[in-house]
């Protein structure tokens, strides 16, 4: 692959401000989405633990009768 001598050498990656903004936005959105998913999972786990404890108490009460 040969280049003409009169052509200036162009960097392989040309990044505009818009591209930088989009990349930053995507990164921040992905991080926020990941954190949100983790928070939802944590909340569900806590709710499941509470429900499990409640059902254990109900089961103990039922067997005590």
PQR file of N, CA, C, O and H, with PARSE charges and radii, in Angstrom:
ATOM      1  N   UNK A   1       0.851  -1.182   0.000 -0.4000 1.5000
ATOM      2  CA  UNK A   1       0.000   0.000   0.000 -0.0000 2.0000
ATOM      3  C   UNK A   1       0.890   1.236   0.000  0.5500 1.7000
ATOM      4  O   UNK A   1       1.587   1.507   0.978 -0.5500 1.4000
ATOM      5  N   UNK A   2       0.864   1.979  -1.092 -0.4000 1.5000
ATOM      6  CA  UNK A   2       1.720   3.160  -1.180 -0.0000 2.0000
ATOM      7  C   UNK A   2       0.863   4.412  -1.219  0.5500 1.7000
ATOM      8  O   UNK A   2      -0.230   4.425  -1.786 -0.5500 1.4000
ATOM      9  H   UNK A   2       0.297   1.759  -1.886  0.4000 1.0000
ATOM     10  N   UNK A   3       1.384   5.460  -0.604 -0.4000 1.5000
ATOM     11  CA  UNK A   3       0.675   6.739  -0.596 -0.0000 2.0000
ATOM     12  C   UNK A   3       1.415   7.695  -1.514  0.5500 1.7000
ATOM     13  O   UNK A   3       2.635   7.616  -1.654 -0.5500 1.4000
ATOM     14  H   UNK A   3       2.271   5.450  -0.144  0.4000 1.0000
ATOM     15  N   UNK A   4       0.680   8.587  -2.129 -0.4000 1.5000
ATOM     16  CA  UNK A   4       1.328   9.611  -2.943 -0.0000 2.0000
ATOM     17  C   UNK A   4       2.095  10.539  -2.015  0.5500 1.7000
ATOM     18  O   UNK A   4       1.662  10.809  -0.895 -0.5500 1.4000
ATOM     19  H   UNK A   4      -0.311   8.651  -2.015  0.4000 1.0000
ATOM     20  N   UNK A   5       3.225  11.020  -2.484 -0.4000 1.5000
ATOM     21  CA  UNK A   5       4.073  11.858  -1.644 -0.0000 2.0000
ATOM     22  C   UNK A   5       3.428  13.209  -1.324  0.5500 1.7000
ATOM     23  O   UNK A   5       3.716  13.794  -0.280 -0.5500 1.4000
ATOM     24  H   UNK A   5       3.577  10.801  -3.394  0.4000 1.0000
ATOM     25  N   UNK A   6       2.558  13.711  -2.209 -0.4000 1.5000
ATOM     26  CA  UNK A   6       1.979  15.030  -1.974 -0.0000 2.0000
ATOM     27  C   UNK A   6       0.780  14.993  -1.018  0.5500 1.7000
ATOM     28  O   UNK A   6       0.299  16.052  -0.615 -0.5500 1.4000
ATOM     29  H   UNK A   6       2.325  13.235  -3.057  0.4000 1.0000
ATOM     30  N   UNK A   7       0.289  13.817  -0.646 -0.4000 1.5000
ATOM     31  CA  UNK A   7      -0.819  13.727   0.305 -0.0000 2.0000
ATOM     32  C   UNK A   7      -0.292  13.809   1.735  0.5500 1.7000
ATOM     33  O   UNK A   7       0.645  13.093   2.089 -0.5500 1.4000
ATOM     34  H   UNK A   7       0.680  12.957  -0.974  0.4000 1.0000
ATOM     35  N   UNK A   8      -0.879  14.666   2.553 -0.4000 1.5000
ATOM     36  CA  UNK A   8      -0.428  14.727   3.949 -0.0000 2.0000
ATOM     37  C   UNK A   8      -0.825  13.442   4.672  0.5500 1.7000
ATOM     38  O   UNK A   8      -1.825  12.810   4.333 -0.5500 1.4000
ATOM     39  H   UNK A   8      -1.640  15.247   2.265  0.4000 1.0000
ATOM     40  N   UNK A   9      -0.045  13.073   5.652 -0.4000 1.5000
ATOM     41  CA  UNK A   9      -0.370  11.887   6.441 -0.0000 2.0000
ATOM     42  C   UNK A   9      -1.512  12.243   7.389  0.5500 1.7000
ATOM     43  O   UNK A   9      -1.420  13.199   8.158 -0.5500 1.4000
ATOM     44  H   UNK A   9       0.767  13.586   5.927  0.4000 1.0000
ATOM     45  N   UNK A  10      -2.569  11.476   7.327 -0.4000 1.5000
ATOM     46  CA  UNK A  10      -3.764  11.746   8.128 -0.0000 2.0000
ATOM     47  C   UNK A  10      -3.803  10.757   9.284  0.5500 1.7000
ATOM     48  O   UNK A  10      -3.586   9.561   9.086 -0.5500 1.4000
ATOM     49  H   UNK A  10      -2.645  10.699   6.702  0.4000 1.0000
ATOM     50  N   UNK A  11      -4.079  11.246  10.488 -0.4000 1.5000
ATOM     51  CA  UNK A  11      -4.197  10.305  11.609 -0.0000 2.0000
ATOM     52  C   UNK A  11      -5.323   9.304  11.334  0.5500 1.7000
ATOM     53  O   UNK A  11      -6.291   9.617  10.641 -0.5500 1.4000
ATOM     54  H   UNK A  11      -4.256  12.217  10.649  0.4000 1.0000
ATOM     55  N   UNK A  12      -5.182   8.110  11.881 -0.4000 1.5000
ATOM     56  CA  UNK A  12      -6.174   7.069  11.649 -0.0000 2.0000
ATOM     57  C   UNK A  12      -7.501   7.394  12.314  0.5500 1.7000
ATOM     58  O   UNK A  12      -8.560   7.040  11.794 -0.5500 1.4000
ATOM     59  H   UNK A  12      -4.395   7.856  12.445  0.4000 1.0000
ATOM     60  N   UNK A  13      -7.455   8.060  13.453 -0.4000 1.5000
ATOM     61  CA  UNK A  13      -8.688   8.356  14.185 -0.0000 2.0000
ATOM     62  C   UNK A  13      -8.891   9.868  14.222  0.5500 1.7000
ATOM     63  O   UNK A  13      -8.069  10.608  14.763 -0.5500 1.4000
ATOM     64  H   UNK A  13      -6.595   8.347  13.875  0.4000 1.0000
ATOM     65  N   UNK A  14      -9.984  10.303  13.646 -0.4000 1.5000
ATOM     66  CA  UNK A  14     -10.357  11.712  13.716 -0.0000 2.0000
ATOM     67  C   UNK A  14     -11.577  11.800  14.621  0.5500 1.7000
ATOM     68  O   UNK A  14     -12.613  11.198  14.339 -0.5500 1.4000
ATOM     69  H   UNK A  14     -10.652   9.702  13.206  0.4000 1.0000
ATOM     70  N   UNK A  15     -11.452  12.540  15.690 -0.4000 1.5000
ATOM     71  CA  UNK A  15     -12.544  12.615  16.659 -0.0000 2.0000
ATOM     72  C   UNK A  15     -13.060  14.042  16.741  0.5500 1.7000
ATOM     73  O   UNK A  15     -12.307  14.973  17.025 -0.5500 1.4000
ATOM     74  H   UNK A  15     -10.610  13.029  15.919  0.4000 1.0000
ATOM     75  N   UNK A  16     -14.329  14.199  16.495 -0.4000 1.5000
ATOM     76  CA  UNK A  16     -14.944  15.519  16.621 -0.0000 2.0000
ATOM     77  C   UNK A  16     -15.463  15.688  18.045  0.5500 1.7000
ATOM     78  O   UNK A  16     -15.554  14.727  18.808 -0.5500 1.4000
ATOM     79  H   UNK A  16     -14.941  13.442  16.264  0.4000 1.0000
ATOM     80  N   UNK A  17     -15.796  16.917  18.380 -0.4000 1.5000
ATOM     81  CA  UNK A  17     -16.368  17.173  19.709 -0.0000 2.0000
ATOM     82  C   UNK A  17     -17.679  16.417  19.882  0.5500 1.7000
ATOM     83  O   UNK A  17     -17.979  15.917  20.966 -0.5500 1.4000
ATOM     84  H   UNK A  17     -15.721  17.697  17.760  0.4000 1.0000
ATOM     85  N   UNK A  18     -18.459  16.339  18.802 -0.4000 1.5000
ATOM     86  CA  UNK A  18     -19.737  15.615  18.880 -0.0000 2.0000
ATOM     87  C   UNK A  18     -19.486  14.139  19.177  0.5500 1.7000
ATOM     88  O   UNK A  18     -20.189  13.544  19.993 -0.5500 1.4000
ATOM     89  H   UNK A  18     -18.216  16.746  17.922  0.4000 1.0000
ATOM     90  N   UNK A  19     -18.492  13.547  18.522 -0.4000 1.5000
ATOM     91  CA  UNK A  19     -18.163  12.141  18.772 -0.0000 2.0000
ATOM     92  C   UNK A  19     -17.695  11.944  20.211  0.5500 1.7000
ATOM     93  O   UNK A  19     -18.058  10.964  20.860 -0.5500 1.4000
ATOM     94  H   UNK A  19     -17.921  14.031  17.859  0.4000 1.0000
ATOM     95  N   UNK A  20     -16.889  12.880  20.704 -0.4000 1.5000
ATOM     96  CA  UNK A  20     -16.429  12.788  22.095 -0.0000 2.0000
ATOM     97  C   UNK A  20     -17.615  12.879  23.050  0.5500 1.7000
ATOM     98  O   UNK A  20     -17.703  12.127  24.021 -0.5500 1.4000
ATOM     99  H   UNK A  20     -16.594  13.676  20.177  0.4000 1.0000
ATOM    100  N   UNK A  21     -18.524  13.808  22.765 -0.4000 1.5000
ATOM    101  CA  UNK A  21     -19.708  13.976  23.605 -0.0000 2.0000
ATOM    102  C   UNK A  21     -20.551  12.711  23.587  0.5500 1.7000
ATOM    103  O   UNK A  21     -21.006  12.247  24.633 -0.5500 1.4000
ATOM    104  H   UNK A  21     -18.453  14.419  21.977  0.4000 1.0000
ATOM    105  N   UNK A  22     -20.759  12.155  22.405 -0.4000 1.5000
ATOM    106  CA  UNK A  22     -21.549  10.922  22.297 -0.0000 2.0000
ATOM    107  C   UNK A  22     -20.885   9.777  23.048  0.5500 1.7000
ATOM    108  O   UNK A  22     -21.561   9.015  23.740 -0.5500 1.4000
ATOM    109  H   UNK A  22     -20.390  12.531  21.556  0.4000 1.0000
ATOM    110  N   UNK A  23     -19.571   9.648  22.920 -0.4000 1.5000
ATOM    111  CA  UNK A  23     -18.852   8.571  23.605 -0.0000 2.0000
ATOM    112  C   UNK A  23     -18.954   8.749  25.116  0.5500 1.7000
ATOM    113  O   UNK A  23     -19.164   7.780  25.846 -0.5500 1.4000
ATOM    114  H   UNK A  23     -19.022  10.266  22.358  0.4000 1.0000
ATOM    115  N   UNK A  24     -18.808   9.987  25.583 -0.4000 1.5000
ATOM    116  CA  UNK A  24     -18.915  10.274  27.013 -0.0000 2.0000
ATOM    117  C   UNK A  24     -20.324   9.962  27.502  0.5500 1.7000
ATOM    118  O   UNK A  24     -20.502   9.334  28.546 -0.5500 1.4000
ATOM    119  H   UNK A  24     -18.638  10.774  24.989  0.4000 1.0000
ATOM    120  N   UNK A  25     -21.324  10.406  26.741 -0.4000 1.5000
ATOM    121  CA  UNK A  25     -22.717  10.167  27.119 -0.0000 2.0000
ATOM    122  C   UNK A  25     -22.993   8.675  27.198  0.5500 1.7000
ATOM    123  O   UNK A  25     -23.622   8.207  28.147 -0.5500 1.4000
ATOM    124  H   UNK A  25     -21.179  10.916  25.894  0.4000 1.0000
ATOM    125  N   UNK A  26     -22.524   7.921  26.200 -0.4000 1.5000
ATOM    126  CA  UNK A  26     -22.754   6.471  26.198 -0.0000 2.0000
ATOM    127  C   UNK A  26     -22.094   5.817  27.403  0.5500 1.7000
ATOM    128  O   UNK A  26     -22.680   4.936  28.033 -0.5500 1.4000
ATOM    129  H   UNK A  26     -22.013   8.301  25.429  0.4000 1.0000
ATOM    130  N   UNK A  27     -20.872   6.245  27.728 -0.4000 1.5000
ATOM    131  CA  UNK A  27     -20.163   5.679  28.874 -0.0000 2.0000
ATOM    132  C   UNK A  27     -20.909   5.985  30.167  0.5500 1.7000
ATOM    133  O   UNK A  27     -21.105   5.102  31.002 -0.5500 1.4000
ATOM    134  H   UNK A  27     -20.396   6.960  27.216  0.4000 1.0000
ATOM    135  N   UNK A  28     -21.322   7.238  30.326 -0.4000 1.5000
ATOM    136  CA  UNK A  28     -22.043   7.628  31.541 -0.0000 2.0000
ATOM    137  C   UNK A  28     -23.388   6.916  31.633  0.5500 1.7000
ATOM    138  O   UNK A  28     -23.793   6.481  32.711 -0.5500 1.4000
ATOM    139  H   UNK A  28     -21.163   7.955  29.647  0.4000 1.0000
ATOM    140  N   UNK A  29     -24.077   6.800  30.503 -0.4000 1.5000
ATOM    141  CA  UNK A  29     -25.370   6.108  30.498 -0.0000 2.0000
ATOM    142  C   UNK A  29     -25.188   4.642  30.863  0.5500 1.7000
ATOM    143  O   UNK A  29     -25.948   4.088  31.657 -0.5500 1.4000
ATOM    144  H   UNK A  29     -23.749   7.154  29.627  0.4000 1.0000
ATOM    145  N   UNK A  30     -24.165   4.017  30.270 -0.4000 1.5000
ATOM    146  CA  UNK A  30     -23.916   2.600  30.552 -0.0000 2.0000
ATOM    147  C   UNK A  30     -23.604   2.400  32.030  0.5500 1.7000
ATOM    148  O   UNK A  30     -24.088   1.452  32.649 -0.5500 1.4000
ATOM    149  H   UNK A  30     -23.548   4.466  29.625  0.4000 1.0000
ATOM    150  N   UNK A  31     -22.789   3.300  32.598 -0.4000 1.5000
ATOM    151  CA  UNK A  31     -22.445   3.202  34.019 -0.0000 2.0000
ATOM    152  C   UNK A  31     -23.703   3.376  34.874  0.5500 1.7000
ATOM    153  O   UNK A  31     -23.934   2.622  35.819 -0.5500 1.4000
ATOM    154  H   UNK A  31     -22.396   4.070  32.095  0.4000 1.0000
ATOM    155  N   UNK A  32     -24.512   4.384  34.526 -0.4000 1.5000
ATOM    156  CA  UNK A  32     -25.749   4.629  35.280 -0.0000 2.0000
ATOM    157  C   UNK A  32     -26.684   3.427  35.174  0.5500 1.7000
ATOM    158  O   UNK A  32     -27.276   3.003  36.166 -0.5500 1.4000
ATOM    159  H   UNK A  32     -24.324   4.997  33.759  0.4000 1.0000
ATOM    160  N   UNK A  33     -26.813   2.882  33.960 -0.4000 1.5000
ATOM    161  CA  UNK A  33     -27.690   1.729  33.742 -0.0000 2.0000
ATOM    162  C   UNK A  33     -27.210   0.533  34.554  0.5500 1.7000
ATOM    163  O   UNK A  33     -28.010  -0.165  35.176 -0.5500 1.4000
ATOM    164  H   UNK A  33     -26.332   3.227  33.153  0.4000 1.0000
ATOM    165  N   UNK A  34     -25.897   0.301  34.544 -0.4000 1.5000
ATOM    166  CA  UNK A  34     -25.323  -0.822  35.295 -0.0000 2.0000
ATOM    167  C   UNK A  34     -25.578  -0.647  36.787  0.5500 1.7000
ATOM    168  O   UNK A  34     -25.957  -1.597  37.472 -0.5500 1.4000
ATOM    169  H   UNK A  34     -25.247   0.868  34.038  0.4000 1.0000
ATOM    170  N   UNK A  35     -25.368   0.578  37.292 -0.4000 1.5000
ATOM    171  CA  UNK A  35     -25.618   0.852  38.710 -0.0000 2.0000
ATOM    172  C   UNK A  35     -27.100   0.679  39.040  0.5500 1.7000
ATOM    173  O   UNK A  35     -27.443   0.152  40.098 -0.5500 1.4000
ATOM    174  H   UNK A  35     -25.060   1.349  36.735  0.4000 1.0000
ATOM    175  N   UNK A  36     -27.969   1.118  38.145 -0.4000 1.5000
ATOM    176  CA  UNK A  36     -29.410   0.976  38.368 -0.0000 2.0000
ATOM    177  C   UNK A  36     -29.797  -0.489  38.433  0.5500 1.7000
ATOM    178  O   UNK A  36     -30.578  -0.898  39.292 -0.5500 1.4000
ATOM    179  H   UNK A  36     -27.690   1.546  37.286  0.4000 1.0000
ATOM    180  N   UNK A  37     -29.243  -1.279  37.517 -0.4000 1.5000
ATOM    181  CA  UNK A  37     -29.531  -2.712  37.512 -0.0000 2.0000
ATOM    182  C   UNK A  37     -29.051  -3.356  38.811  0.5500 1.7000
ATOM    183  O   UNK A  37     -29.739  -4.204  39.379 -0.5500 1.4000
ATOM    184  H   UNK A  37     -28.608  -0.946  36.820  0.4000 1.0000
ATOM    185  N   UNK A  38     -27.869  -2.952  39.280 -0.4000 1.5000
ATOM    186  CA  UNK A  38     -27.332  -3.498  40.532 -0.0000 2.0000
ATOM    187  C   UNK A  38     -28.234  -3.113  41.703  0.5500 1.7000
ATOM    188  O   UNK A  38     -28.479  -3.925  42.595 -0.5500 1.4000
ATOM    189  H   UNK A  38     -27.310  -2.263  38.819  0.4000 1.0000
ATOM    190  N   UNK A  39     -28.730  -1.873  41.697 -0.4000 1.5000
ATOM    191  CA  UNK A  39     -29.623  -1.426  42.767 -0.0000 2.0000
ATOM    192  C   UNK A  39     -30.938  -2.197  42.750  0.5500 1.7000
ATOM    193  O   UNK A  39     -31.461  -2.559  43.804 -0.5500 1.4000
ATOM    194  H   UNK A  39     -28.531  -1.213  40.972  0.4000 1.0000
ATOM    195  N   UNK A  40     -31.472  -2.449  41.560 -0.4000 1.5000
ATOM    196  CA  UNK A  40     -32.712  -3.220  41.445 -0.0000 2.0000
ATOM    197  C   UNK A  40     -32.492  -4.628  41.970  0.5500 1.7000
ATOM    198  O   UNK A  40     -33.323  -5.164  42.702 -0.5500 1.4000
ATOM    199  H   UNK A  40     -31.047  -2.155  40.704  0.4000 1.0000
ATOM    200  N   UNK A  41     -31.369  -5.223  41.593 -0.4000 1.5000
ATOM    201  CA  UNK A  41     -31.066  -6.588  42.040 -0.0000 2.0000
ATOM    202  C   UNK A  41     -30.927  -6.637  43.564  0.5500 1.7000
ATOM    203  O   UNK A  41     -31.437  -7.550  44.214 -0.5500 1.4000
ATOM    204  H   UNK A  41     -30.693  -4.788  40.998  0.4000 1.0000
ATOM    205  N   UNK A  42     -30.233  -5.645  44.121 -0.4000 1.5000
ATOM    206  CA  UNK A  42     -30.055  -5.589  45.573 -0.0000 2.0000
ATOM    207  C   UNK A  42     -31.405  -5.433  46.273  0.5500 1.7000
ATOM    208  O   UNK A  42     -31.668  -6.084  47.285 -0.5500 1.4000
ATOM    209  H   UNK A  42     -29.819  -4.904  43.593  0.4000 1.0000
ATOM    210  N   UNK A  43     -32.258  -4.564  45.725 -0.4000 1.5000
ATOM    211  CA  UNK A  43     -33.585  -4.341  46.304 -0.0000 2.0000
ATOM    212  C   UNK A  43     -34.410  -5.623  46.266  0.5500 1.7000
ATOM    213  O   UNK A  43     -35.068  -5.971  47.247 -0.5500 1.4000
ATOM    214  H   UNK A  43     -32.044  -4.035  44.903  0.4000 1.0000
ATOM    215  N   UNK A  44     -34.376  -6.319  45.142 -0.4000 1.5000
ATOM    216  CA  UNK A  44     -35.134  -7.575  45.023 -0.0000 2.0000
ATOM    217  C   UNK A  44     -34.617  -8.616  46.009  0.5500 1.7000
ATOM    218  O   UNK A  44     -35.402  -9.344  46.617 -0.5500 1.4000
ATOM    219  H   UNK A  44     -33.841  -6.036  44.345  0.4000 1.0000
ATOM    220  N   UNK A  45     -33.306  -8.685  46.166 -0.4000 1.5000
ATOM    221  CA  UNK A  45     -32.737  -9.636  47.124 -0.0000 2.0000
ATOM    222  C   UNK A  45     -33.214  -9.333  48.540  0.5500 1.7000
ATOM    223  O   UNK A  45     -33.569 -10.239  49.294 -0.5500 1.4000
ATOM    224  H   UNK A  45     -32.668  -8.094  45.672  0.4000 1.0000
ATOM    225  N   UNK A  46     -33.218  -8.032  48.897 -0.4000 1.5000
ATOM    226  CA  UNK A  46     -33.684  -7.648  50.231 -0.0000 2.0000
ATOM    227  C   UNK A  46     -35.155  -8.011  50.407  0.5500 1.7000
ATOM    228  O   UNK A  46     -35.551  -8.526  51.453 -0.5500 1.4000
ATOM    229  H   UNK A  46     -32.930  -7.296  48.285  0.4000 1.0000
ATOM    230  N   UNK A  47     -35.969  -7.741  49.376 -0.4000 1.5000
ATOM    231  CA  UNK A  47     -37.394  -8.069  49.459 -0.0000 2.0000
ATOM    232  C   UNK A  47     -37.596  -9.576  49.574  0.5500 1.7000
ATOM    233  O   UNK A  47     -38.448 -10.034  50.335 -0.5500 1.4000
ATOM    234  H   UNK A  47     -35.648  -7.323  48.526  0.4000 1.0000
ATOM    235  N   UNK A  48     -36.818 -10.340  48.826 -0.4000 1.5000
ATOM    236  CA  UNK A  48     -36.929 -11.802  48.893 -0.0000 2.0000
ATOM    237  C   UNK A  48     -36.535 -12.327  50.270  0.5500 1.7000
ATOM    238  O   UNK A  48     -37.158 -13.254  50.787 -0.5500 1.4000
ATOM    239  H   UNK A  48     -36.126  -9.967  48.207  0.4000 1.0000
ATOM    240  N   UNK A  49     -35.491 -11.728  50.868 -0.4000 1.5000
ATOM    241  CA  UNK A  49     -35.079 -12.142  52.213 -0.0000 2.0000
ATOM    242  C   UNK A  49     -36.173 -11.827  53.231  0.5500 1.7000
ATOM    243  O   UNK A  49     -36.471 -12.645  54.102 -0.5500 1.4000
ATOM    244  H   UNK A  49     -34.985 -10.975  50.448  0.4000 1.0000
ATOM    245  N   UNK A  50     -36.770 -10.635  53.117 -0.4000 1.5000
ATOM    246  CA  UNK A  50     -37.854 -10.261  54.028 -0.0000 2.0000
ATOM    247  C   UNK A  50     -39.039 -11.210  53.867  0.5500 1.7000
ATOM    248  O   UNK A  50     -39.616 -11.663  54.856 -0.5500 1.4000
ATOM    249  H   UNK A  50     -36.527  -9.971  52.410  0.4000 1.0000
ATOM    250  N   UNK A  51     -39.398 -11.507  52.630 -0.4000 1.5000
ATOM    251  CA  UNK A  51     -40.511 -12.415  52.372 -0.0000 2.0000
ATOM    252  C   UNK A  51     -40.204 -13.803  52.922  0.5500 1.7000
ATOM    253  O   UNK A  51     -41.071 -14.453  53.505 -0.5500 1.4000
ATOM    254  H   UNK A  51     -38.930 -11.139  51.827  0.4000 1.0000
ATOM    255  N   UNK A  52     -38.981 -14.246  52.734 -0.4000 1.5000
ATOM    256  CA  UNK A  52     -38.581 -15.567  53.222 -0.0000 2.0000
ATOM    257  C   UNK A  52     -38.689 -15.631  54.747  0.5500 1.7000
ATOM    258  O   UNK A  52     -39.192 -16.612  55.296 -0.5500 1.4000
ATOM    259  H   UNK A  52     -38.276 -13.718  52.261  0.4000 1.0000
ATOM    260  N   UNK A  53     -38.213 -14.575  55.434 -0.4000 1.5000
ATOM    261  CA  UNK A  53     -38.318 -14.537  56.899 -0.0000 2.0000
ATOM    262  C   UNK A  53     -39.778 -14.520  57.339  0.5500 1.7000
ATOM    263  O   UNK A  53     -40.152 -15.202  58.294 -0.5500 1.4000
ATOM    264  H   UNK A  53     -37.805 -13.778  54.988  0.4000 1.0000
ATOM    265  N   UNK A  54     -40.600 -13.742  56.642 -0.4000 1.5000
ATOM    266  CA  UNK A  54     -42.026 -13.667  56.961 -0.0000 2.0000
ATOM    267  C   UNK A  54     -42.689 -15.036  56.798  0.5500 1.7000
ATOM    268  O   UNK A  54     -43.464 -15.464  57.653 -0.5500 1.4000
ATOM    269  H   UNK A  54     -40.296 -13.188  55.866  0.4000 1.0000
ATOM    270  N   UNK A  55     -42.376 -15.718  55.691 -0.4000 1.5000
ATOM    271  CA  UNK A  55     -42.970 -17.036  55.454 -0.0000 2.0000
ATOM    272  C   UNK A  55     -42.500 -18.050  56.490  0.5500 1.7000
ATOM    273  O   UNK A  55     -43.257 -18.939  56.881 -0.5500 1.4000
ATOM    274  H   UNK A  55     -41.746 -15.370  54.996  0.4000 1.0000
ATOM    275  N   UNK A  56     -41.246 -17.917  56.937 -0.4000 1.5000
ATOM    276  CA  UNK A  56     -40.747 -18.797  58.001 -0.0000 2.0000
ATOM    277  C   UNK A  56     -41.550 -18.591  59.288  0.5500 1.7000
ATOM    278  O   UNK A  56     -41.919 -19.553  59.961 -0.5500 1.4000
ATOM    279  H   UNK A  56     -40.632 -17.195  56.619  0.4000 1.0000
ATOM    280  N   UNK A  57     -41.814 -17.331  59.616 -0.4000 1.5000
ATOM    281  CA  UNK A  57     -42.587 -17.014  60.823 -0.0000 2.0000
ATOM    282  C   UNK A  57     -44.005 -17.560  60.690  0.5500 1.7000
ATOM    283  O   UNK A  57     -44.540 -18.139  61.635 -0.5500 1.4000
ATOM    284  H   UNK A  57     -41.515 -16.550  59.069  0.4000 1.0000
ATOM    285  N   UNK A  58     -44.610 -17.379  59.528 -0.4000 1.5000
ATOM    286  CA  UNK A  58     -45.970 -17.884  59.301 -0.0000 2.0000
ATOM    287  C   UNK A  58     -45.984 -19.403  59.420  0.5500 1.7000
ATOM    288  O   UNK A  58     -46.889 -19.971  60.032 -0.5500 1.4000
ATOM    289  H   UNK A  58     -44.176 -16.909  58.760  0.4000 1.0000
ATOM    290  N   UNK A  59     -44.994 -20.056  58.843 -0.4000 1.5000
ATOM    291  CA  UNK A  59     -44.930 -21.521  58.900 -0.0000 2.0000
ATOM    292  C   UNK A  59     -44.754 -21.994  60.338  0.5500 1.7000
ATOM    293  O   UNK A  59     -45.372 -22.978  60.747 -0.5500 1.4000
ATOM    294  H   UNK A  59     -44.259 -19.594  58.346  0.4000 1.0000
ATOM    295  N   UNK A  60     -43.910 -21.297  61.114 -0.4000 1.5000
ATOM    296  CA  UNK A  60     -43.708 -21.665  62.523 -0.0000 2.0000
ATOM    297  C   UNK A  60     -44.998 -21.474  63.310  0.5500 1.7000
ATOM    298  O   UNK A  60     -45.348 -22.302  64.152 -0.5500 1.4000
ATOM    299  H   UNK A  60     -43.408 -20.499  60.782  0.4000 1.0000
ATOM    300  N   UNK A  61     -45.703 -20.380  63.033 -0.4000 1.5000
ATOM    301  CA  UNK A  61     -46.965 -20.109  63.728 -0.0000 2.0000
ATOM    302  C   UNK A  61     -47.995 -21.182  63.399  0.5500 1.7000
ATOM    303  O   UNK A  61     -48.746 -21.616  64.273 -0.5500 1.4000
ATOM    304  H   UNK A  61     -45.419 -19.708  62.349  0.4000 1.0000
ATOM    305  N   UNK A  62     -48.028 -21.603  62.156 -0.4000 1.5000
ATOM    306  CA  UNK A  62     -49.003 -22.608  61.729 -0.0000 2.0000
ATOM    307  C   UNK A  62     -48.712 -23.956  62.381  0.5500 1.7000
ATOM    308  O   UNK A  62     -49.641 -24.676  62.748 -0.5500 1.4000
ATOM    309  H   UNK A  62     -47.418 -21.251  61.446  0.4000 1.0000
ATOM    310  N   UNK A  63     -47.443 -24.303  62.527 -0.4000 1.5000
ATOM    311  CA  UNK A  63     -47.103 -25.594  63.133 -0.0000 2.0000
ATOM    312  C   UNK A  63     -47.279 -25.550  64.646  0.5500 1.7000
ATOM    313  O   UNK A  63     -47.466 -26.592  65.274 -0.5500 1.4000
ATOM    314  H   UNK A  63     -46.688 -23.718  62.229  0.4000 1.0000
ATOM    315  N   UNK A  64     -47.222 -24.360  65.242 -0.4000 1.5000
ATOM    316  CA  UNK A  64     -47.367 -24.232  66.691 -0.0000 2.0000
ATOM    317  C   UNK A  64     -48.824 -24.372  67.121  0.5500 1.7000
ATOM    318  O   UNK A  64     -49.102 -24.631  68.292 -0.5500 1.4000
ATOM    319  H   UNK A  64     -47.070 -23.513  64.732  0.4000 1.0000
ATOM    320  N   UNK A  65     -49.739 -24.206  66.199 -0.4000 1.5000
ATOM    321  CA  UNK A  65     -51.172 -24.271  66.551 -0.0000 2.0000
ATOM    322  C   UNK A  65     -51.630 -25.678  66.752  0.5500 1.7000
ATOM    323  O   UNK A  65     -52.802 -25.909  67.051 -0.5500 1.4000
ATOM    324  H   UNK A  65     -49.514 -23.995  65.248  0.4000 1.0000
TER
END
